[in-house]
PDB file of C-alpha atoms in Angstrom:
ATOM      1  CA  UNK A   1       4.317 -40.549  56.677  1.00 45.00           C
ATOM      2  CA  UNK A   2       4.168 -36.889  57.737  1.00 49.00           C
ATOM      3  CA  UNK A   3       0.351 -36.783  57.748  1.00 48.00           C
ATOM      4  CA  UNK A   4       0.285 -39.744  60.200  1.00 52.00           C
ATOM      5  CA  UNK A   5       1.265 -37.406  63.045  1.00 53.00           C
ATOM      6  CA  UNK A   6      -1.547 -34.880  62.343  1.00 55.00           C
ATOM      7  CA  UNK A   7      -5.113 -35.010  63.458  1.00 63.00           C
ATOM      8  CA  UNK A   8      -7.847 -34.827  60.849  1.00 61.00           C
ATOM      9  CA  UNK A   9      -8.589 -31.188  61.767  1.00 62.00           C
ATOM     10  CA  UNK A  10      -4.912 -30.151  61.551  1.00 64.00           C
ATOM     11  CA  UNK A  11      -4.465 -31.944  58.254  1.00 62.00           C
ATOM     12  CA  UNK A  12      -7.596 -30.258  56.840  1.00 66.00           C
ATOM     13  CA  UNK A  13      -6.389 -26.829  57.928  1.00 66.00           C
ATOM     14  CA  UNK A  14      -2.931 -27.407  56.409  1.00 61.00           C
ATOM     15  CA  UNK A  15      -4.411 -28.486  53.075  1.00 65.00           C
ATOM     16  CA  UNK A  16      -6.690 -25.402  53.093  1.00 62.00           C
ATOM     17  CA  UNK A  17      -3.703 -23.098  53.701  1.00 63.00           C
ATOM     18  CA  UNK A  18      -1.772 -24.642  50.826  1.00 59.00           C
ATOM     19  CA  UNK A  19      -4.746 -24.332  48.502  1.00 62.00           C
ATOM     20  CA  UNK A  20      -5.356 -20.674  49.397  1.00 59.00           C
ATOM     21  CA  UNK A  21      -1.691 -19.775  48.917  1.00 53.00           C
ATOM     22  CA  UNK A  22      -1.656 -21.507  45.542  1.00 56.00           C
ATOM     23  CA  UNK A  23      -4.775 -19.663  44.329  1.00 49.00           C
ATOM     24  CA  UNK A  24      -3.405 -16.266  45.363  1.00 49.00           C
ATOM     25  CA  UNK A  25      -0.083 -16.901  43.690  1.00 51.00           C
ATOM     26  CA  UNK A  26      -1.843 -17.933  40.469  1.00 50.00           C
ATOM     27  CA  UNK A  27      -3.669 -14.586  40.247  1.00 48.00           C
ATOM     28  CA  UNK A  28      -0.467 -12.599  40.768  1.00 47.00           C
ATOM     29  CA  UNK A  29      -0.843 -11.755  44.483  1.00 49.00           C
ATOM     30  CA  UNK A  30       1.990 -12.307  46.953  1.00 51.00           C
ATOM     31  CA  UNK A  31       0.742 -14.440  49.878  1.00 50.00           C
ATOM     32  CA  UNK A  32       2.088 -14.689  53.436  1.00 55.00           C
ATOM     33  CA  UNK A  33       1.144 -17.723  55.549  1.00 50.00           C
ATOM     34  CA  UNK A  34       1.488 -17.218  59.320  1.00 55.00           C
ATOM     35  CA  UNK A  35       1.938 -19.819  62.066  1.00 52.00           C
ATOM     36  CA  UNK A  36      -1.666 -19.511  63.226  1.00 55.00           C
ATOM     37  CA  UNK A  37      -2.873 -20.443  59.751  1.00 52.00           C
ATOM     38  CA  UNK A  38      -3.736 -16.896  58.675  1.00 56.00           C
ATOM     39  CA  UNK A  39      -3.144 -16.101  54.985  1.00 50.00           C
ATOM     40  CA  UNK A  40      -2.613 -12.445  54.023  1.00 57.00           C
ATOM     41  CA  UNK A  41      -1.742 -10.708  50.758  1.00 54.00           C
ATOM     42  CA  UNK A  42       0.982  -8.068  50.478  1.00 57.00           C
ATOM     43  CA  UNK A  43      -0.447  -4.531  50.247  1.00 57.00           C
ATOM     44  CA  UNK A  44      -0.663  -2.977  46.822  1.00 52.00           C
ATOM     45  CA  UNK A  45      -0.248  -6.247  44.968  1.00 51.00           C
ATOM     46  CA  UNK A  46      -2.490  -6.484  41.904  1.00 52.00           C
ATOM     47  CA  UNK A  47      -3.153  -9.236  39.414  1.00 50.00           C
ATOM     48  CA  UNK A  48      -0.993  -9.165  36.303  1.00 51.00           C
ATOM     49  CA  UNK A  49      -2.941  -8.460  33.108  1.00 56.00           C
ATOM     50  CA  UNK A  50      -1.671  -8.572  29.562  1.00 60.00           C
ATOM     51  CA  UNK A  51      -1.921  -5.259  27.709  1.00 69.00           C
ATOM     52  CA  UNK A  52      -4.190  -5.353  24.699  1.00 71.00           C
ATOM     53  CA  UNK A  53      -2.485  -4.298  21.443  1.00 72.00           C
ATOM     54  CA  UNK A  54      -3.627  -1.024  19.908  1.00 68.00           C
ATOM     55  CA  UNK A  55      -6.061  -1.498  17.027  1.00 71.00           C
ATOM     56  CA  UNK A  56      -4.544  -1.290  13.556  1.00 70.00           C
ATOM     57  CA  UNK A  57      -5.314   1.944  11.653  1.00 75.00           C
ATOM     58  CA  UNK A  58      -8.057   1.797   9.041  1.00 87.00           C
ATOM     59  CA  UNK A  59      -6.439   1.646   5.597  1.00 90.00           C
ATOM     60  CA  UNK A  60      -8.061   2.635   2.326  1.00 92.00           C
ATOM     61  CA  UNK A  61      -7.219   3.091  -1.334  1.00 94.00           C
ATOM     62  CA  UNK A  62      -8.534   4.896  -4.396  1.00 96.00           C
ATOM     63  CA  UNK A  63      -7.672   4.558  -8.086  1.00 96.00           C
ATOM     64  CA  UNK A  64      -7.652   7.087 -10.907  1.00 96.00           C
ATOM     65  CA  UNK A  65      -6.917   6.398 -14.562  1.00 97.00           C
ATOM     66  CA  UNK A  66      -6.695   8.214 -17.867  1.00 96.00           C
ATOM     67  CA  UNK A  67      -5.813   7.722 -21.530  1.00 97.00           C
ATOM     68  CA  UNK A  68      -2.951  10.091 -22.333  1.00 96.00           C
ATOM     69  CA  UNK A  69      -2.431  11.295 -25.911  1.00 95.00           C
ATOM     70  CA  UNK A  70       1.283  10.655 -25.922  1.00 94.00           C
ATOM     71  CA  UNK A  71       3.581   7.718 -26.722  1.00 95.00           C
ATOM     72  CA  UNK A  72       4.302   5.492 -23.766  1.00 97.00           C
ATOM     73  CA  UNK A  73       8.010   6.290 -23.875  1.00 96.00           C
ATOM     74  CA  UNK A  74       7.449  10.045 -23.731  1.00 96.00           C
ATOM     75  CA  UNK A  75       4.957   9.802 -20.880  1.00 97.00           C
ATOM     76  CA  UNK A  76       7.249   7.411 -18.996  1.00 97.00           C
ATOM     77  CA  UNK A  77      10.105   9.924 -19.204  1.00 95.00           C
ATOM     78  CA  UNK A  78       8.000  12.237 -17.036  1.00 94.00           C
ATOM     79  CA  UNK A  79       6.350   9.680 -14.767  1.00 95.00           C
ATOM     80  CA  UNK A  80       9.579   7.858 -13.848  1.00 94.00           C
ATOM     81  CA  UNK A  81      11.093  11.070 -12.440  1.00 91.00           C
ATOM     82  CA  UNK A  82       9.192  12.069  -9.294  1.00 89.00           C
ATOM     83  CA  UNK A  83      10.198  15.720  -9.491  1.00 85.00           C
ATOM     84  CA  UNK A  84       9.151  16.022 -13.141  1.00 86.00           C
ATOM     85  CA  UNK A  85       5.908  14.201 -12.485  1.00 90.00           C
ATOM     86  CA  UNK A  86       4.981  16.520  -9.586  1.00 86.00           C
ATOM     87  CA  UNK A  87       5.735  19.658 -11.592  1.00 83.00           C
ATOM     88  CA  UNK A  88       3.367  18.483 -14.327  1.00 86.00           C
ATOM     89  CA  UNK A  89       0.656  17.019 -12.098  1.00 88.00           C
ATOM     90  CA  UNK A  90       0.251  19.840  -9.544  1.00 82.00           C
ATOM     91  CA  UNK A  91      -0.221  23.155 -11.371  1.00 72.00           C
ATOM     92  CA  UNK A  92      -1.674  26.225  -9.685  1.00 58.00           C
ATOM     93  CA  UNK A  93      -0.805  25.207  -6.118  1.00 55.00           C
ATOM     94  CA  UNK A  94       1.315  27.366  -3.844  1.00 45.00           C
ATOM     95  CA  UNK A  95       4.549  25.470  -4.365  1.00 45.00           C
ATOM     96  CA  UNK A  96       7.443  27.666  -3.356  1.00 49.00           C
ATOM     97  CA  UNK A  97      10.318  25.258  -3.906  1.00 57.00           C
ATOM     98  CA  UNK A  98      11.227  21.683  -4.702  1.00 64.00           C
ATOM     99  CA  UNK A  99      14.430  20.154  -3.408  1.00 68.00           C
ATOM    100  CA  UNK A 100      15.864  16.750  -4.235  1.00 74.00           C
ATOM    101  CA  UNK A 101      18.066  15.231  -1.547  1.00 73.00           C
ATOM    102  CA  UNK A 102      21.033  13.087  -2.473  1.00 68.00           C
ATOM    103  CA  UNK A 103      20.971  13.439  -6.240  1.00 72.00           C
ATOM    104  CA  UNK A 104      18.480  12.858  -9.012  1.00 78.00           C
ATOM    105  CA  UNK A 105      14.794  12.343  -8.245  1.00 81.00           C
ATOM    106  CA  UNK A 106      14.649   9.425 -10.685  1.00 84.00           C
ATOM    107  CA  UNK A 107      16.394   6.998  -8.357  1.00 88.00           C
ATOM    108  CA  UNK A 108      15.152   4.786  -5.516  1.00 90.00           C
ATOM    109  CA  UNK A 109      15.536   6.469  -2.132  1.00 89.00           C
ATOM    110  CA  UNK A 110      15.477  10.025  -3.457  1.00 87.00           C
ATOM    111  CA  UNK A 111      13.511  12.573  -1.409  1.00 87.00           C
ATOM    112  CA  UNK A 112      11.494  15.347  -2.998  1.00 86.00           C
ATOM    113  CA  UNK A 113      10.330  18.153  -0.703  1.00 83.00           C
ATOM    114  CA  UNK A 114       7.760  20.723  -1.739  1.00 78.00           C
ATOM    115  CA  UNK A 115       5.291  23.190  -0.253  1.00 72.00           C
ATOM    116  CA  UNK A 116       1.612  22.909  -1.161  1.00 67.00           C
ATOM    117  CA  UNK A 117       0.591  25.966   0.858  1.00 64.00           C
ATOM    118  CA  UNK A 118      -0.493  24.093   3.987  1.00 63.00           C
ATOM    119  CA  UNK A 119       2.985  22.872   4.910  1.00 68.00           C
ATOM    120  CA  UNK A 120       6.010  21.060   3.603  1.00 77.00           C
ATOM    121  CA  UNK A 121       5.504  17.591   2.149  1.00 83.00           C
ATOM    122  CA  UNK A 122       8.326  15.104   1.721  1.00 86.00           C
ATOM    123  CA  UNK A 123       7.978  12.161  -0.644  1.00 89.00           C
ATOM    124  CA  UNK A 124      10.418   9.297  -1.083  1.00 91.00           C
ATOM    125  CA  UNK A 125      10.883   7.168  -4.200  1.00 93.00           C
ATOM    126  CA  UNK A 126      10.278   3.527  -3.237  1.00 94.00           C
ATOM    127  CA  UNK A 127      10.524   1.777  -6.580  1.00 95.00           C
ATOM    128  CA  UNK A 128      11.088   2.287 -10.302  1.00 95.00           C
ATOM    129  CA  UNK A 129      10.268  -0.585 -12.655  1.00 96.00           C
ATOM    130  CA  UNK A 130      11.600   0.183 -16.119  1.00 96.00           C
ATOM    131  CA  UNK A 131      10.106  -2.954 -17.694  1.00 96.00           C
ATOM    132  CA  UNK A 132       6.594  -2.486 -16.284  1.00 96.00           C
ATOM    133  CA  UNK A 133       6.804   1.319 -16.515  1.00 97.00           C
ATOM    134  CA  UNK A 134       5.803   1.774 -12.861  1.00 97.00           C
ATOM    135  CA  UNK A 135       6.822   4.289 -10.194  1.00 97.00           C
ATOM    136  CA  UNK A 136       6.061   3.957  -6.475  1.00 97.00           C
ATOM    137  CA  UNK A 137       6.601   6.687  -3.913  1.00 95.00           C
ATOM    138  CA  UNK A 138       5.432   7.397  -0.383  1.00 94.00           C
ATOM    139  CA  UNK A 139       4.727  10.529   1.609  1.00 90.00           C
ATOM    140  CA  UNK A 140       6.632  10.782   4.875  1.00 89.00           C
ATOM    141  CA  UNK A 141       4.424  11.870   7.766  1.00 83.00           C
ATOM    142  CA  UNK A 142       0.783  12.938   7.687  1.00 81.00           C
ATOM    143  CA  UNK A 143      -0.823  15.186   5.085  1.00 75.00           C
ATOM    144  CA  UNK A 144      -4.321  15.914   3.781  1.00 75.00           C
ATOM    145  CA  UNK A 145      -6.021  13.825   6.480  1.00 81.00           C
ATOM    146  CA  UNK A 146      -4.016  10.661   5.778  1.00 90.00           C
ATOM    147  CA  UNK A 147      -0.807   8.983   6.931  1.00 90.00           C
ATOM    148  CA  UNK A 148       1.478   6.440   5.283  1.00 92.00           C
ATOM    149  CA  UNK A 149       0.360   7.504   1.814  1.00 93.00           C
ATOM    150  CA  UNK A 150       1.785   5.276  -0.927  1.00 96.00           C
ATOM    151  CA  UNK A 151       1.246   6.258  -4.570  1.00 96.00           C
ATOM    152  CA  UNK A 152       1.709   3.771  -7.400  1.00 97.00           C
ATOM    153  CA  UNK A 153       1.840   5.025 -10.990  1.00 98.00           C
ATOM    154  CA  UNK A 154       1.789   2.600 -13.895  1.00 98.00           C
ATOM    155  CA  UNK A 155       1.660   2.865 -17.677  1.00 97.00           C
ATOM    156  CA  UNK A 156       0.304   0.421 -20.234  1.00 97.00           C
ATOM    157  CA  UNK A 157       0.484   0.646 -24.045  1.00 96.00           C
ATOM    158  CA  UNK A 158      -2.653   0.923 -26.162  1.00 95.00           C
ATOM    159  CA  UNK A 159      -1.932  -1.621 -28.852  1.00 92.00           C
ATOM    160  CA  UNK A 160      -4.173  -0.147 -31.537  1.00 92.00           C
ATOM    161  CA  UNK A 161      -2.922   3.409 -30.920  1.00 93.00           C
ATOM    162  CA  UNK A 162       0.812   3.615 -30.255  1.00 90.00           C
ATOM    163  CA  UNK A 163       0.508   7.384 -30.002  1.00 93.00           C
ATOM    164  CA  UNK A 164      -1.413   7.023 -26.727  1.00 96.00           C
ATOM    165  CA  UNK A 165      -1.050   5.094 -23.477  1.00 97.00           C
ATOM    166  CA  UNK A 166      -3.039   4.210 -20.366  1.00 97.00           C
ATOM    167  CA  UNK A 167      -1.949   5.842 -17.086  1.00 97.00           C
ATOM    168  CA  UNK A 168      -3.201   4.651 -13.704  1.00 98.00           C
ATOM    169  CA  UNK A 169      -2.620   6.044 -10.205  1.00 97.00           C
ATOM    170  CA  UNK A 170      -3.397   4.064  -7.049  1.00 97.00           C
ATOM    171  CA  UNK A 171      -3.275   5.890  -3.703  1.00 96.00           C
ATOM    172  CA  UNK A 172      -3.182   3.761  -0.524  1.00 95.00           C
ATOM    173  CA  UNK A 173      -3.289   5.389   2.916  1.00 94.00           C
ATOM    174  CA  UNK A 174      -4.245   5.275   6.599  1.00 93.00           C
ATOM    175  CA  UNK A 175      -7.326   7.327   7.483  1.00 91.00           C
ATOM    176  CA  UNK A 176      -6.855  10.141  10.016  1.00 87.00           C
ATOM    177  CA  UNK A 177     -10.170  11.922   9.435  1.00 82.00           C
ATOM    178  CA  UNK A 178     -13.660  10.972   8.253  1.00 86.00           C
ATOM    179  CA  UNK A 179     -13.268   7.961   5.958  1.00 86.00           C
ATOM    180  CA  UNK A 180     -15.845   8.999   3.350  1.00 88.00           C
ATOM    181  CA  UNK A 181     -14.559  12.573   2.992  1.00 90.00           C
ATOM    182  CA  UNK A 182     -10.917  11.455   3.008  1.00 89.00           C
ATOM    183  CA  UNK A 183     -11.461   8.865   0.282  1.00 92.00           C
ATOM    184  CA  UNK A 184     -13.293  11.429  -1.849  1.00 92.00           C
ATOM    185  CA  UNK A 185     -10.469  13.942  -1.355  1.00 90.00           C
ATOM    186  CA  UNK A 186      -7.795  11.413  -2.297  1.00 92.00           C
ATOM    187  CA  UNK A 187      -9.755  10.370  -5.377  1.00 93.00           C
ATOM    188  CA  UNK A 188     -10.081  14.006  -6.388  1.00 92.00           C
ATOM    189  CA  UNK A 189      -6.335  14.551  -6.018  1.00 90.00           C
ATOM    190  CA  UNK A 190      -5.632  11.534  -8.204  1.00 93.00           C
ATOM    191  CA  UNK A 191      -8.092  12.594 -10.900  1.00 94.00           C
ATOM    192  CA  UNK A 192      -6.708  16.135 -10.950  1.00 91.00           C
ATOM    193  CA  UNK A 193      -3.110  14.971 -11.251  1.00 92.00           C
ATOM    194  CA  UNK A 194      -3.824  12.712 -14.208  1.00 95.00           C
ATOM    195  CA  UNK A 195      -5.983  15.352 -15.872  1.00 94.00           C
ATOM    196  CA  UNK A 196      -3.054  17.784 -15.823  1.00 93.00           C
ATOM    197  CA  UNK A 197      -0.796  15.170 -17.388  1.00 94.00           C
ATOM    198  CA  UNK A 198      -3.422  14.647 -20.111  1.00 93.00           C
ATOM    199  CA  UNK A 199      -3.648  18.376 -20.751  1.00 92.00           C
ATOM    200  CA  UNK A 200       0.102  18.689 -21.090  1.00 91.00           C
ATOM    201  CA  UNK A 201       0.341  15.991 -23.769  1.00 92.00           C
ATOM    202  CA  UNK A 202      -2.837  17.151 -25.521  1.00 90.00           C
ATOM    203  CA  UNK A 203      -1.808  20.823 -25.754  1.00 87.00           C
ATOM    204  CA  UNK A 204       1.976  20.748 -25.443  1.00 80.00           C
ATOM    205  CA  UNK A 205       1.699  23.375 -22.712  1.00 74.00           C
ATOM    206  CA  UNK A 206       3.651  22.905 -19.502  1.00 62.00           C
ATOM    207  CA  UNK A 207       1.025  22.297 -16.855  1.00 52.00           C
ATOM    208  CA  UNK A 208       3.162  23.721 -14.033  1.00 47.00           C
ATOM    209  CA  UNK A 209       3.981  27.093 -15.557  1.00 48.00           C
ATOM    210  CA  UNK A 210       2.716  28.891 -12.444  1.00 45.00           C
ATOM    211  CA  UNK A 211       5.117  27.090 -10.113  1.00 41.00           C
ATOM    212  CA  UNK A 212       8.222  28.821  -8.889  1.00 34.00           C
ATOM    213  CA  UNK A 213      10.956  26.216  -8.611  1.00 33.00           C
ATOM    214  CA  UNK A 214      14.490  26.446  -7.367  1.00 29.00           C
ATOM    215  CA  UNK A 215      17.069  23.834  -6.440  1.00 26.00           C
TER     216      UNK A 215
END
């Protein structure tokens, strides 16, 4: 009924104005339509764009394993306690002190802080599985070219030699530096730690005798 009072030219111009205003509004621009048919956008208005999420960090993992010449129960007594494990697995490094926050280091949630010479490192116990003989802990913050380092230690019996057991360490982490060099460094750290545990049970000598510890 309304369009019956408009000429063809007026109706065409009105439809054009509506279409232009609709297009500008769809792209996030504020439009002003004036009486003479002019359509203008507000200054400084820009189309709205969704922000792209940051790419996820590249995550890697390495595994080290060893046959330890000690009964599973004896080895588990050391592995299940994060503080005891670190004192046996990291000999010769410049550790000045180890501190356990909130009680024993053989409980979930315990923090162990130590100094490896390049700065303080804090690790937190995430899980202890007495049935599967497995310990999981994580390093808080970045260290040694990685972040979000999670270490899983697990023991398995050797059925034809109850005087020995199989020890495995899996290190999972986010890369901060060159992926190839970082993976090699993490693998080396895992191999060294398990080798020191092997030496302790093979020789009976405390592998961390050079560490100076105080609570």
